[in-house]
Amino acid sequence: RIHLTLHKLPQVLDGSLDELVEALEMAHQEELLQATNA
């Protein structure tokens, strides 16, 4: 879970994935930082 809520299902299904991809990248970076600092 990345705690992201989008109310744009039609746009996402049409290929507008930028906001989703950015949120996934940020969540991944946070995970990596937490693992490095553990």
PDB file of C-alpha atoms in Angstrom, residues 5-38:
ATOM      1  CA  THR A   5      -6.298   7.707  -3.690  1.00  0.00           C
ATOM      2  CA  LEU A   6      -7.064   8.663  -7.260  1.00  0.00           C
ATOM      3  CA  HIS A   7     -10.534   9.478  -8.484  1.00  0.00           C
ATOM      4  CA  LYS A   8      -9.496   9.301 -12.138  1.00  0.00           C
ATOM      5  CA  LEU A   9     -10.142   5.729 -13.191  1.00  0.00           C
ATOM      6  CA  PRO A  10     -11.151   6.611 -16.770  1.00  0.00           C
ATOM      7  CA  GLN A  11      -7.966   8.672 -17.273  1.00  0.00           C
ATOM      8  CA  VAL A  12      -5.786   5.928 -15.783  1.00  0.00           C
ATOM      9  CA  LEU A  13      -7.421   3.329 -18.008  1.00  0.00           C
ATOM     10  CA  ASP A  14      -6.722   5.609 -20.979  1.00  0.00           C
ATOM     11  CA  GLY A  15      -3.020   5.569 -20.093  1.00  0.00           C
ATOM     12  CA  SER A  16      -2.575   8.654 -17.917  1.00  0.00           C
ATOM     13  CA  LEU A  17      -0.294   6.950 -15.406  1.00  0.00           C
ATOM     14  CA  ASP A  18       2.139   9.732 -14.477  1.00  0.00           C
ATOM     15  CA  GLU A  19       0.641  10.482 -11.058  1.00  0.00           C
ATOM     16  CA  LEU A  20       0.433   6.782 -10.198  1.00  0.00           C
ATOM     17  CA  VAL A  21       3.984   6.052 -11.348  1.00  0.00           C
ATOM     18  CA  GLU A  22       5.366   9.026  -9.407  1.00  0.00           C
ATOM     19  CA  ALA A  23       3.634   7.847  -6.223  1.00  0.00           C
ATOM     20  CA  LEU A  24       4.995   4.326  -6.696  1.00  0.00           C
ATOM     21  CA  GLU A  25       8.521   5.664  -7.257  1.00  0.00           C
ATOM     22  CA  MET A  26       8.308   7.821  -4.119  1.00  0.00           C
ATOM     23  CA  ALA A  27       7.068   4.887  -2.030  1.00  0.00           C
ATOM     24  CA  HIS A  28       9.888   2.709  -3.359  1.00  0.00           C
ATOM     25  CA  GLN A  29      12.504   5.353  -2.561  1.00  0.00           C
ATOM     26  CA  GLU A  30      11.124   5.664   0.984  1.00  0.00           C
ATOM     27  CA  GLU A  31      11.365   1.884   1.399  1.00  0.00           C
ATOM     28  CA  LEU A  32      14.969   1.913   0.215  1.00  0.00           C
ATOM     29  CA  LEU A  33      15.868   4.733   2.597  1.00  0.00           C
ATOM     30  CA  GLN A  34      14.251   2.951   5.528  1.00  0.00           C
ATOM     31  CA  ALA A  35      16.109  -0.257   4.689  1.00  0.00           C
ATOM     32  CA  THR A  36      19.394   1.637   4.438  1.00  0.00           C
ATOM     33  CA  ASN A  37      18.865   3.400   7.762  1.00  0.00           C
ATOM     34  CA  ALA A  38      17.776   0.242   9.618  1.00  0.00           C
TER      35      ALA A  38
END
